[in-house]
């Protein structure tokens, strides 16, 4: 009777492909996905790795190569015009928005508008915000962000790793292909609330043809969170370098790393990290080793490799990467799921539910290409075309018809043309129907996919409404990422503190990534709306400037822009002076240092001259004297 396994998981939409899942056991085809079916790959990761290859093949117009295993040479007739790649590019660009900004809560309060002294916490938040943005600029964070988000949207998962670079004195950010990522998940990992305590990155290394006898190798990098142990040192005296315990002068007592404290009550070694208030007994160990594939047994996978056959690599400074203590109480790896995991650890690709639509589009495009060939070069049938040249009377004669060619027909002859233009038109209508279905199921309106004819564009309000189904999609994708980027920026701060960078002091603060807007905006309409709202007092100037910055106006800092605006509003400054009579408030409003002159003193006038009395010949009344008669 045979066995049947119904597997319902995030990769189940690919089960309709025989190369991805055979009819019985639903295992991927080894010939189609050789990397996913390696002996050292755990069985639970076979479908995940095969799906990564499948999604990548569709986005690179190579799905016909996988389809050839099922349909044979006819798969070469498959037409692939980049529809999956276009969808991934559109989703990624709308997810990220026009620009992304690193912000720290409280940084906007570092420069109070009333001129008072700022809170030390706000000053520290503003300093961390500036330093994180400076780190992002030097580390090309925007480039890494787009690189990883395209992988997450296409394959369902993305991975970041962080490491301290002692030469550049900053954390280095790397994007790792999720196909190399193997977390050691517990058996009961039904909920992805906790991150695993051990993760591996593994891939095979091809032998160098210039080196005779070199074999194919497996490289595995492991991060493991474990209790702090005694001090170890590199030992390169043997054929296989390793790390051994550092012993005291007596040769038997293990040493504790400087700064660690042994707690006899718990029997553990404790360490105080600069970002914690209490000491902890955990640290992260790094192991980087290689194995010859011949040394890996059939019953071993990436989690159970025999370390007796491992060859540990050595860092440029001479440290052997065999359980090297990184002095961190966390694993510097951030797994980025594309969607909110319903169960387990993994995200879901944005292409998963649309795969059959892509196949239907490819089939319709193939039929359209074949039909257009007969439409452009139609088939002719000639009745009574004249003398037959063919030696076989039972076979109809075939002629090569070219433009300008004249054919002499017999009496009553006729030329019949097979017209396939109607079928071609129907196929084109079918393509348009499938594209509409794709836009509907992907929750991406035509205006977001760029397929809307500009001459038929509706009003701005109608375009705004057309983005309705896309808003919850973006909200859900952002929700799955917000905490991950907060964790990434927290790790960056901790690495700066662990590396003892002179400019990084103080506590670790919460930082987040603000996504840019993805909707088309009318700058002129927004400017008019903000101007009227601010003038009528229904909108604050801070909110208005923020709205202008979101629609693309070249505003770098909101507070600085507000200061520039207020420095030129003399009418409002006069009204403020009339209302308050406080010249200090007016100076703060204008951004000027107004120091009015003190009140002038009462003027002191010289003393009045004494009255000399009447002159001779003048009476006291001031009239001229003389004889009277």
Coordinates of C-alpha atoms in Angstrom, one line a residue:
X1 CA 0.0 0.0 0.0
X2 CA 2.9 2.3 0.6
X3 CA 3.3 5.2 3.1
X4 CA 2.1 8.7 2.9
X5 CA 3.3 11.7 4.9
X6 CA 1.3 14.9 4.9
X7 CA 3.8 17.7 5.9
X8 CA 2.2 21.1 6.7
X9 CA 4.9 23.7 7.3
X10 CA 6.1 27.1 6.1
X11 CA 7.7 25.3 3.1
X12 CA 4.5 23.3 2.3
X13 CA 3.5 25.5 -0.7
X14 CA 6.4 23.9 -2.6
X15 CA 5.1 20.4 -2.2
X16 CA 3.4 20.4 -5.5
X17 CA 6.8 20.2 -7.2
X18 CA 8.0 16.6 -7.5
X19 CA 11.7 17.8 -7.3
X20 CA 11.0 19.4 -4.0
X21 CA 8.9 16.7 -2.4
X22 CA 8.5 13.1 -3.6
X23 CA 4.9 11.7 -3.5
X24 CA 5.6 9.5 -0.4
X25 CA 8.3 10.9 1.9
X26 CA 8.2 14.6 0.7
X27 CA 12.1 14.7 0.7
X28 CA 13.9 17.0 -1.8
X29 CA 15.5 15.5 -4.9
X30 CA 19.2 14.9 -4.4
X31 CA 20.0 15.8 -8.0
X32 CA 18.1 19.0 -7.9
X33 CA 19.3 20.1 -4.4
X34 CA 22.7 18.5 -3.7
X35 CA 23.7 21.1 -1.1
X36 CA 20.6 20.5 0.9
X37 CA 21.0 16.8 1.0
X38 CA 24.6 16.5 2.2
X39 CA 25.2 13.8 4.8
X40 CA 26.3 16.4 7.4
X41 CA 23.1 18.5 7.0
X42 CA 20.5 17.6 9.7
X43 CA 17.3 16.0 8.3
X44 CA 15.2 18.8 9.7
X45 CA 17.1 21.3 7.6
X46 CA 16.7 19.5 4.2
X47 CA 13.4 21.2 3.2
X48 CA 14.6 24.6 4.4
X49 CA 17.8 24.6 2.4
X50 CA 16.1 23.2 -0.7
X51 CA 13.5 26.0 -0.5
X52 CA 16.3 28.6 -0.4
X53 CA 17.7 27.2 -3.6
X54 CA 14.2 27.1 -5.2
X55 CA 13.4 30.7 -4.4
X56 CA 16.8 31.9 -5.6
X57 CA 16.4 30.0 -8.9
X58 CA 13.0 31.6 -9.5
X59 CA 14.5 35.1 -8.9
X60 CA 17.4 34.4 -11.2
X61 CA 15.3 33.0 -14.1
X62 CA 16.7 29.5 -13.6
X63 CA 13.6 27.7 -12.5
X64 CA 13.7 25.8 -15.9
X65 CA 16.8 24.0 -14.7
X66 CA 14.9 22.5 -11.8
X67 CA 11.8 21.9 -13.9
X68 CA 13.9 19.9 -16.4
X69 CA 14.3 17.1 -13.8
X70 CA 10.5 16.6 -13.9
X71 CA 9.6 17.5 -17.5
X72 CA 12.8 16.7 -19.4
X73 CA 14.1 18.8 -22.3
X74 CA 10.7 20.5 -22.8
X75 CA 11.6 22.7 -19.8
X76 CA 13.9 24.7 -22.0
X77 CA 10.8 26.2 -23.6
X78 CA 9.8 27.8 -20.3
X79 CA 9.7 31.6 -20.5
X80 CA 10.9 33.5 -17.4
X81 CA 10.6 37.2 -17.5
X82 CA 11.7 38.2 -14.0
X83 CA 8.3 38.4 -12.2
X84 CA 9.6 36.9 -8.9
X85 CA 12.6 39.2 -8.9
X86 CA 10.4 42.2 -9.6
X87 CA 8.1 41.4 -6.7
X88 CA 11.1 40.9 -4.3
X89 CA 12.6 44.2 -5.4
X90 CA 9.3 46.0 -4.9
X91 CA 8.6 44.5 -1.5
X92 CA 12.1 45.2 -0.3
X93 CA 12.1 48.8 -1.4
X94 CA 8.7 49.5 0.1
X95 CA 9.7 47.8 3.3
X96 CA 12.8 49.9 3.7
X97 CA 11.2 53.2 2.5
X98 CA 13.0 56.1 1.1
X99 CA 15.5 56.4 4.0
X100 CA 16.1 54.8 7.3
X101 CA 17.1 56.6 10.5
X102 CA 18.6 55.4 13.7
X103 CA 17.0 57.1 16.7
X104 CA 17.4 56.9 20.5
X105 CA 14.5 57.8 22.8
X106 CA 15.1 61.0 24.7
X107 CA 17.7 62.4 22.3
X108 CA 15.4 65.2 21.1
X109 CA 15.4 66.6 24.7
X110 CA 19.1 67.2 24.7
X111 CA 18.6 70.8 23.6
X112 CA 15.6 72.3 25.4
X113 CA 13.9 75.1 23.6
X114 CA 13.5 77.2 26.7
X115 CA 17.2 77.4 27.2
X116 CA 17.3 75.5 30.4
X117 CA 20.0 72.9 31.2
X118 CA 19.3 69.5 29.6
X119 CA 18.8 66.2 31.5
X120 CA 22.1 64.2 31.6
X121 CA 20.2 61.2 30.4
X122 CA 19.0 63.1 27.3
X123 CA 22.5 64.4 26.7
X124 CA 23.8 60.8 26.8
X125 CA 21.0 59.6 24.5
X126 CA 21.8 62.3 22.0
X127 CA 25.5 61.4 22.1
X128 CA 24.8 57.7 21.6
X129 CA 22.5 58.5 18.7
X130 CA 25.2 60.5 17.0
X131 CA 27.8 57.8 17.5
X132 CA 25.5 55.0 16.2
X133 CA 24.8 57.0 13.1
X134 CA 28.5 57.6 12.6
X135 CA 29.1 53.9 13.0
X136 CA 26.4 53.1 10.5
X137 CA 28.0 55.5 8.0
X138 CA 31.5 54.0 8.3
X139 CA 30.2 50.4 8.3
X140 CA 28.0 50.9 5.2
X141 CA 24.9 49.9 7.2
X142 CA 22.5 51.0 4.5
X143 CA 24.1 48.7 2.0
X144 CA 24.2 45.7 4.4
X145 CA 20.6 46.5 5.3
X146 CA 19.4 46.2 1.7
X147 CA 21.5 43.1 1.1
X148 CA 20.1 41.2 4.0
X149 CA 16.5 42.4 3.6
X150 CA 16.4 41.1 0.0
X151 CA 17.5 37.7 1.3
X152 CA 14.9 37.8 4.0
X153 CA 12.1 38.7 1.6
X154 CA 13.1 36.2 -1.0
X155 CA 14.1 33.2 1.2
X156 CA 12.3 33.9 4.4
X157 CA 15.3 34.4 6.7
X158 CA 18.3 36.7 7.0
X159 CA 21.3 36.6 9.4
X160 CA 23.6 39.3 10.7
X161 CA 26.9 38.7 12.6
X162 CA 28.9 41.2 14.6
X163 CA 32.6 41.1 15.6
X164 CA 35.0 43.6 17.2
X165 CA 37.8 44.8 15.0
X166 CA 40.7 45.9 17.1
X167 CA 42.4 47.7 14.2
X168 CA 39.5 49.8 13.1
X169 CA 38.2 50.1 16.7
X170 CA 34.6 49.4 15.8
X171 CA 32.2 46.5 15.5
X172 CA 32.1 45.0 12.0
X173 CA 28.8 44.0 10.6
X174 CA 28.5 41.0 8.2
X175 CA 25.6 39.5 6.3
X176 CA 25.6 35.7 6.2
X177 CA 23.6 33.6 3.7
X178 CA 20.9 31.8 5.7
X179 CA 21.8 28.6 4.0
X180 CA 25.0 28.5 6.1
X181 CA 23.0 29.1 9.4
X182 CA 22.3 26.1 11.6
X183 CA 21.0 27.0 15.1
X184 CA 21.0 24.2 17.7
X185 CA 17.3 24.4 18.5
X186 CA 15.9 22.4 21.4
X187 CA 13.5 19.6 20.7
X188 CA 10.6 21.5 22.3
X189 CA 11.3 24.7 20.3
X190 CA 7.7 25.3 19.5
X191 CA 8.0 28.9 20.6
X192 CA 10.7 31.1 19.3
X193 CA 10.8 33.4 22.3
X194 CA 14.3 32.4 23.4
X195 CA 17.3 32.4 21.2
X196 CA 19.3 29.1 21.2
X197 CA 22.5 28.8 23.2
X198 CA 24.5 27.5 20.3
X199 CA 24.6 28.3 16.6
X200 CA 26.7 27.0 13.7
X201 CA 27.7 28.4 10.4
X202 CA 28.9 25.7 8.1
X203 CA 29.8 25.3 4.4
X204 CA 32.0 23.0 2.2
X205 CA 35.3 24.1 0.8
X206 CA 36.4 22.9 -2.6
X207 CA 39.9 21.5 -2.7
X208 CA 42.6 23.6 -4.3
X209 CA 43.6 22.0 -7.6
X210 CA 47.1 23.3 -7.2
X211 CA 47.6 21.4 -4.0
X212 CA 48.0 17.7 -4.7
X213 CA 46.1 15.4 -2.4
X214 CA 44.0 18.0 -0.8
X215 CA 40.5 16.8 0.1
X216 CA 37.1 18.4 0.2
X217 CA 36.6 20.0 3.6
X218 CA 33.8 21.2 5.9
X219 CA 34.2 24.4 7.8
X220 CA 32.2 25.1 10.9
X221 CA 32.1 28.3 13.0
X222 CA 30.3 27.9 16.3
X223 CA 29.1 30.4 18.8
X224 CA 28.2 28.9 22.2
X225 CA 26.9 30.5 25.3
X226 CA 28.2 28.5 28.3
X227 CA 29.5 29.0 31.9
X228 CA 32.7 30.8 32.3
X229 CA 35.7 28.5 32.7
X230 CA 39.3 28.9 33.8
X231 CA 41.8 30.7 31.7
X232 CA 43.1 29.0 28.5
X233 CA 46.1 29.7 26.2
X234 CA 47.0 28.7 22.7
X235 CA 49.1 25.6 22.2
X236 CA 50.7 25.4 18.7
X237 CA 53.4 22.9 19.6
X238 CA 51.5 19.9 18.2
X239 CA 50.3 19.1 14.7
X240 CA 46.8 20.2 15.5
X241 CA 46.8 23.6 17.4
X242 CA 44.4 23.8 20.3
X243 CA 43.8 25.7 23.5
X244 CA 44.9 24.2 26.9
X245 CA 44.3 25.3 30.4
X246 CA 46.6 27.9 31.9
X247 CA 48.2 26.5 35.1
X248 CA 49.9 28.2 38.0
X249 CA 53.6 27.7 38.8
X250 CA 52.8 24.5 40.6
X251 CA 51.7 23.0 37.3
X252 CA 48.4 21.7 38.6
X253 CA 46.3 24.7 39.7
X254 CA 44.2 26.2 36.9
X255 CA 44.2 30.0 36.7
X256 CA 41.2 32.3 36.6
X257 CA 41.2 35.1 34.0
X258 CA 42.0 38.5 35.4
X259 CA 38.9 40.3 36.5
X260 CA 36.9 37.0 37.1
X261 CA 35.9 36.0 40.6
X262 CA 35.3 32.5 41.8
X263 CA 32.2 32.1 43.9
X264 CA 32.6 29.2 46.3
X265 CA 28.9 29.2 47.3
X266 CA 27.7 28.5 43.7
X267 CA 30.9 26.9 42.5
X268 CA 30.9 29.2 39.5
X269 CA 33.2 31.8 38.1
X270 CA 31.5 35.2 37.9
X271 CA 32.3 38.2 35.7
X272 CA 31.1 41.8 35.8
X273 CA 30.4 43.1 32.3
X274 CA 30.2 46.9 31.8
X275 CA 26.7 46.8 30.6
X276 CA 25.3 44.8 33.5
X277 CA 24.5 45.8 37.0
X278 CA 25.1 42.3 38.4
X279 CA 27.9 39.8 37.7
X280 CA 27.0 36.8 35.5
X281 CA 28.5 33.3 35.1
X282 CA 28.0 33.1 31.3
X283 CA 30.2 34.0 28.3
X284 CA 30.3 33.3 24.6
X285 CA 32.9 30.9 23.1
X286 CA 34.0 31.0 19.5
X287 CA 35.2 27.9 17.7
X288 CA 36.4 27.8 14.1
X289 CA 37.4 24.5 12.7
X290 CA 37.6 22.3 9.6
X291 CA 37.0 18.6 8.9
X292 CA 37.8 16.4 6.0
X293 CA 34.6 15.0 4.6
X294 CA 36.1 11.5 4.8
X295 CA 36.4 11.8 8.6
X296 CA 32.6 12.6 9.0
X297 CA 30.7 9.4 9.8
X298 CA 27.3 8.6 8.4
X299 CA 25.6 9.0 11.8
X300 CA 27.1 12.5 12.4
X301 CA 25.6 15.9 11.4
X302 CA 26.7 19.5 11.9
X303 CA 25.7 19.3 15.6
X304 CA 27.5 16.0 16.4
X305 CA 30.8 16.2 14.6
X306 CA 33.7 14.4 16.3
X307 CA 36.2 17.1 17.4
X308 CA 39.0 14.6 17.5
X309 CA 39.3 15.1 13.8
X310 CA 38.9 18.9 13.8
X311 CA 41.7 21.2 12.7
X312 CA 41.3 24.5 14.5
X313 CA 42.1 27.7 12.7
X314 CA 44.3 30.4 14.1
X315 CA 43.6 34.1 14.3
X316 CA 46.1 36.6 12.8
X317 CA 47.2 37.5 16.4
X318 CA 48.1 33.9 17.1
X319 CA 45.0 32.9 19.1
X320 CA 43.7 29.4 18.3
X321 CA 40.0 29.5 17.7
X322 CA 39.2 26.6 20.0
X323 CA 36.5 27.7 22.5
X324 CA 38.0 31.2 22.5
X325 CA 36.4 33.4 25.2
X326 CA 34.9 36.5 23.5
X327 CA 34.1 38.3 26.8
X328 CA 30.4 38.7 25.9
X329 CA 27.4 37.3 27.7
X330 CA 25.4 37.0 24.4
X331 CA 25.8 35.4 21.0
X332 CA 26.6 38.2 18.5
X333 CA 24.3 36.8 15.9
X334 CA 20.9 38.3 14.9
X335 CA 18.4 36.1 13.0
X336 CA 16.0 38.1 10.9
X337 CA 12.7 36.4 10.0
X338 CA 10.7 37.8 7.1
X339 CA 7.4 37.2 8.9
X340 CA 6.3 36.7 12.4
X341 CA 7.0 33.0 13.1
X342 CA 3.8 31.2 13.8
X343 CA 5.8 28.4 15.4
X344 CA 9.4 27.5 15.6
X345 CA 12.3 29.7 14.6
X346 CA 12.0 30.3 10.8
X347 CA 10.3 33.0 8.7
X348 CA 8.3 32.5 5.5
X349 CA 9.3 33.7 2.1
X350 CA 7.1 36.3 0.4
X351 CA 7.2 34.1 -2.7
X352 CA 5.9 30.9 -1.1
X353 CA 2.2 31.4 -1.6
X354 CA 2.7 32.7 -5.2
X355 CA 4.8 29.9 -6.7
X356 CA 2.0 28.3 -8.7
X357 CA 1.0 31.8 -10.0
X358 CA 4.6 32.2 -11.2
X359 CA 4.4 28.8 -13.0
X360 CA 1.1 29.8 -14.6
X361 CA 2.6 33.0 -15.8
X362 CA 5.6 31.2 -17.2
X363 CA 3.3 28.7 -19.0
X364 CA 1.2 31.4 -20.5
X365 CA 4.2 33.4 -21.6
X366 CA 5.5 30.2 -23.3
X367 CA 2.3 29.6 -25.1
X368 CA 2.2 33.3 -26.1
X369 CA 5.7 33.0 -27.6
X370 CA 4.7 30.0 -29.6
X371 CA 1.5 31.6 -30.8
X372 CA 3.3 34.8 -31.8
X373 CA 5.6 32.8 -34.0
X374 CA 2.7 31.5 -36.1
X375 CA 1.1 34.9 -36.0
X376 CA 4.2 36.7 -37.3
X377 CA 4.9 33.8 -39.8
X378 CA 1.5 32.3 -40.5
X379 CA 0.9 28.9 -42.0
X380 CA -0.3 28.9 -45.6
X381 CA -2.3 26.3 -47.5
X382 CA -2.3 26.3 -51.3
X383 CA -5.1 24.8 -53.3
X384 CA -4.4 23.9 -57.0
X385 CA -1.0 25.5 -56.8
X386 CA 0.2 24.2 -60.2
X387 CA 2.5 21.3 -61.1
X388 CA 3.7 19.2 -58.3
X389 CA 7.4 18.8 -58.0
X390 CA 7.5 16.3 -55.2
X391 CA 8.3 12.7 -56.2
X392 CA 5.9 11.4 -53.7
X393 CA 2.4 12.1 -54.8
X394 CA 0.9 11.2 -51.4
X395 CA 2.8 13.9 -49.6
X396 CA 1.7 17.6 -49.9
X397 CA 4.3 19.9 -51.3
X398 CA 5.9 22.5 -48.9
X399 CA 7.1 25.8 -50.1
X400 CA 9.2 28.6 -48.6
X401 CA 7.1 31.7 -48.7
X402 CA 9.0 35.0 -48.5
X403 CA 7.9 38.7 -48.8
X404 CA 7.5 39.7 -52.4
X405 CA 7.2 36.1 -53.6
X406 CA 4.7 35.4 -56.5
X407 CA 3.0 32.0 -56.6
X408 CA 1.3 30.9 -59.8
X409 CA -1.8 29.0 -59.1
X410 CA -3.8 26.7 -61.3
X411 CA -7.4 27.5 -62.4
X412 CA -9.6 27.6 -59.3
X413 CA -6.6 27.8 -57.0
X414 CA -6.6 29.5 -53.6
X415 CA -4.3 30.4 -50.7
X416 CA -5.6 29.7 -47.2
X417 CA -3.9 31.5 -44.2
X418 CA -4.1 30.0 -40.7
X419 CA -4.8 33.1 -38.4
X420 CA -3.7 32.6 -34.8
X421 CA -4.0 36.2 -33.7
X422 CA -7.2 35.6 -31.8
X423 CA -5.5 32.9 -29.7
X424 CA -2.6 35.2 -29.0
X425 CA -5.0 38.0 -27.8
X426 CA -6.7 35.5 -25.5
X427 CA -3.3 34.5 -24.1
X428 CA -2.4 38.1 -23.5
X429 CA -5.7 38.6 -21.6
X430 CA -4.9 35.5 -19.6
X431 CA -1.5 37.0 -18.7
X432 CA -3.2 40.2 -17.5
X433 CA -5.6 38.2 -15.4
X434 CA -2.8 36.3 -13.8
X435 CA -0.9 39.5 -13.0
X436 CA -4.0 40.9 -11.4
X437 CA -4.3 37.8 -9.3
X438 CA -0.6 38.1 -8.4
X439 CA -1.1 41.7 -7.3
X440 CA -4.1 40.7 -5.2
X441 CA -2.5 37.7 -3.4
X442 CA 0.7 39.5 -2.8
X443 CA -1.2 42.5 -1.4
X444 CA 0.7 44.8 -3.7
X445 CA -1.4 47.2 -5.7
X446 CA -0.5 48.0 -9.3
X447 CA 0.7 51.4 -8.3
X448 CA 3.2 49.8 -5.9
X449 CA 4.4 47.3 -8.5
X450 CA 4.9 50.0 -11.1
X451 CA 2.5 48.5 -13.6
X452 CA -0.1 51.3 -13.5
X453 CA -0.3 53.3 -16.7
X454 CA 0.5 57.0 -15.7
X455 CA -2.0 58.2 -18.3
X456 CA -4.7 56.3 -16.5
X457 CA -3.7 57.2 -13.0
X458 CA -6.6 58.1 -10.7
X459 CA -6.7 61.0 -8.2
X460 CA -4.3 61.2 -5.3
X461 CA -7.0 60.2 -2.9
X462 CA -7.8 57.0 -5.0
X463 CA -4.1 56.1 -5.0
X464 CA -4.0 56.5 -1.3
X465 CA -6.9 54.1 -0.9
X466 CA -5.3 51.6 -3.3
X467 CA -2.5 51.2 -0.7
X468 CA -5.0 50.0 1.9
X469 CA -4.3 46.2 1.5
X470 CA -0.5 46.9 1.6
X471 CA -0.6 48.8 4.9
X472 CA -1.2 45.8 7.2
X473 CA 1.4 43.8 5.2
X474 CA 4.1 46.5 5.8
X475 CA 3.1 46.8 9.5
X476 CA 3.4 43.0 10.0
X477 CA 6.8 42.9 8.3
X478 CA 8.1 45.8 10.3
X479 CA 6.8 44.3 13.5
X480 CA 8.8 41.1 12.8
X481 CA 12.0 43.3 12.4
X482 CA 11.7 46.1 15.0
X483 CA 13.0 44.0 17.9
X484 CA 15.8 42.5 15.9
X485 CA 17.3 45.8 15.0
X486 CA 16.9 47.1 18.5
X487 CA 18.9 44.0 19.6
X488 CA 21.5 44.7 16.9
X489 CA 22.1 48.3 18.0
X490 CA 22.4 47.1 21.6
X491 CA 25.1 44.6 20.6
X492 CA 27.0 47.4 18.8
X493 CA 27.0 49.5 22.0
X494 CA 28.2 46.5 24.1
X495 CA 31.0 45.7 21.7
X496 CA 32.2 49.3 21.9
X497 CA 32.2 49.0 25.7
X498 CA 33.9 45.6 25.6
X499 CA 36.6 47.0 23.2
X500 CA 37.2 49.9 25.6
X501 CA 36.7 52.5 23.0
X502 CA 37.7 55.9 24.6
X503 CA 34.6 57.7 23.3
X504 CA 32.0 55.2 24.5
X505 CA 31.0 55.4 28.1
X506 CA 27.9 55.3 30.1
X507 CA 25.0 52.8 30.0
X508 CA 23.6 51.0 27.0
X509 CA 20.4 52.7 25.8
X510 CA 17.6 51.5 23.6
X511 CA 17.9 52.5 19.9
X512 CA 15.6 51.6 17.0
X513 CA 15.5 51.8 13.3
X514 CA 12.8 54.1 11.9
X515 CA 11.5 53.1 8.5
X516 CA 11.0 55.6 5.7
X517 CA 7.6 56.1 4.0
X518 CA 6.8 54.0 1.0
X519 CA 3.8 55.9 -0.3
X520 CA 4.0 58.5 -3.1
X521 CA 3.6 62.0 -1.7
X522 CA 2.5 65.3 -3.0
X523 CA 5.1 67.7 -1.6
X524 CA 3.2 70.9 -2.6
X525 CA 0.0 69.6 -1.1
X526 CA 1.7 68.6 2.2
X527 CA 3.5 72.0 2.4
X528 CA 0.2 73.9 2.0
X529 CA -1.5 71.7 4.5
X530 CA 1.3 72.2 7.1
X531 CA 1.4 75.9 6.5
X532 CA -2.3 76.4 7.1
X533 CA -2.4 74.0 10.1
X534 CA 0.5 75.7 11.8
X535 CA -0.8 79.2 11.1
X536 CA -4.3 78.3 12.5
X537 CA -2.8 76.7 15.6
X538 CA -4.2 73.2 15.0
X539 CA -0.7 71.7 14.4
X540 CA 2.5 72.3 16.3
X541 CA 5.6 73.5 14.4
X542 CA 7.5 70.4 15.5
X543 CA 4.9 68.1 14.0
X544 CA 4.7 70.2 10.8
X545 CA 8.4 70.1 10.3
X546 CA 8.4 66.3 10.9
X547 CA 5.7 65.9 8.3
X548 CA 7.7 67.9 5.8
X549 CA 10.8 65.7 6.5
X550 CA 8.8 62.5 6.0
X551 CA 7.6 63.5 2.5
X552 CA 11.2 64.2 1.3
X553 CA 12.1 67.8 2.1
X554 CA 15.8 68.2 2.7
X555 CA 15.6 68.6 6.5
X556 CA 18.4 67.0 8.5
X557 CA 17.4 67.9 12.1
X558 CA 14.0 69.0 13.3
X559 CA 15.2 71.2 16.2
X560 CA 17.8 73.0 14.0
X561 CA 15.1 73.7 11.4
X562 CA 12.7 75.1 14.0
X563 CA 15.5 77.4 15.2
X564 CA 16.1 78.7 11.7
X565 CA 12.3 79.3 11.2
X566 CA 11.8 81.1 14.5
X567 CA 14.9 83.3 13.9
X568 CA 13.0 85.0 11.1
X569 CA 9.6 85.3 12.6
X570 CA 9.8 88.9 13.9
X571 CA 6.1 89.5 13.9
X572 CA 5.5 86.6 16.2
X573 CA 8.4 87.7 18.4
X574 CA 6.7 91.2 18.7
X575 CA 3.4 89.5 19.7
X576 CA 5.3 87.4 22.3
X577 CA 6.9 90.6 23.7
X578 CA 3.5 92.3 23.9
X579 CA 1.9 89.3 25.6
X580 CA 4.6 88.6 28.1
X581 CA 6.8 91.6 28.4
X582 CA 9.7 89.3 28.8
X583 CA 12.7 90.1 26.6
X584 CA 14.4 86.9 27.6
X585 CA 11.6 84.8 26.2
X586 CA 11.7 86.8 23.0
X587 CA 15.5 86.2 22.7
X588 CA 15.0 82.5 23.2
X589 CA 12.3 82.4 20.6
X590 CA 14.5 84.2 18.0
X591 CA 17.7 82.4 19.0
X592 CA 19.4 85.7 19.9
X593 CA 21.2 86.9 23.0
X594 CA 19.1 89.9 24.0
X595 CA 20.7 91.9 26.8
X596 CA 18.7 95.2 27.1
X597 CA 20.4 98.2 28.6
X598 CA 19.6 98.8 32.3
X599 CA 16.9 101.4 33.1
X600 CA 18.5 104.9 32.7
X601 CA 18.9 106.9 35.9
X602 CA 16.9 110.1 36.5
X603 CA 18.8 113.0 34.8
X604 CA 20.4 115.5 37.2
X605 CA 19.8 119.1 36.0
X606 CA 22.1 122.0 37.0
X607 CA 20.8 124.3 39.8
X608 CA 18.8 127.4 38.8
X609 CA 20.5 130.8 38.9
X610 CA 19.5 133.3 41.7
X611 CA 17.1 136.2 40.9
X612 CA 19.1 139.5 40.8
X613 CA 16.1 141.8 41.4
X614 CA 14.7 144.6 39.3
X615 CA 17.0 146.7 37.3
X616 CA 17.2 150.5 37.8
X617 CA 14.4 152.3 36.3
X618 CA 12.2 149.2 36.3
X619 CA 9.5 148.5 38.8
X620 CA 9.0 145.1 40.3
X621 CA 6.3 144.4 37.8
X622 CA 8.9 144.6 35.1
X623 CA 7.6 147.9 33.5
X624 CA 9.9 150.8 32.5
X625 CA 10.1 153.6 35.0
X626 CA 9.7 157.4 34.4
X627 CA 8.2 160.7 35.6
X628 CA 4.5 160.8 35.7
X629 CA 2.4 163.8 35.5

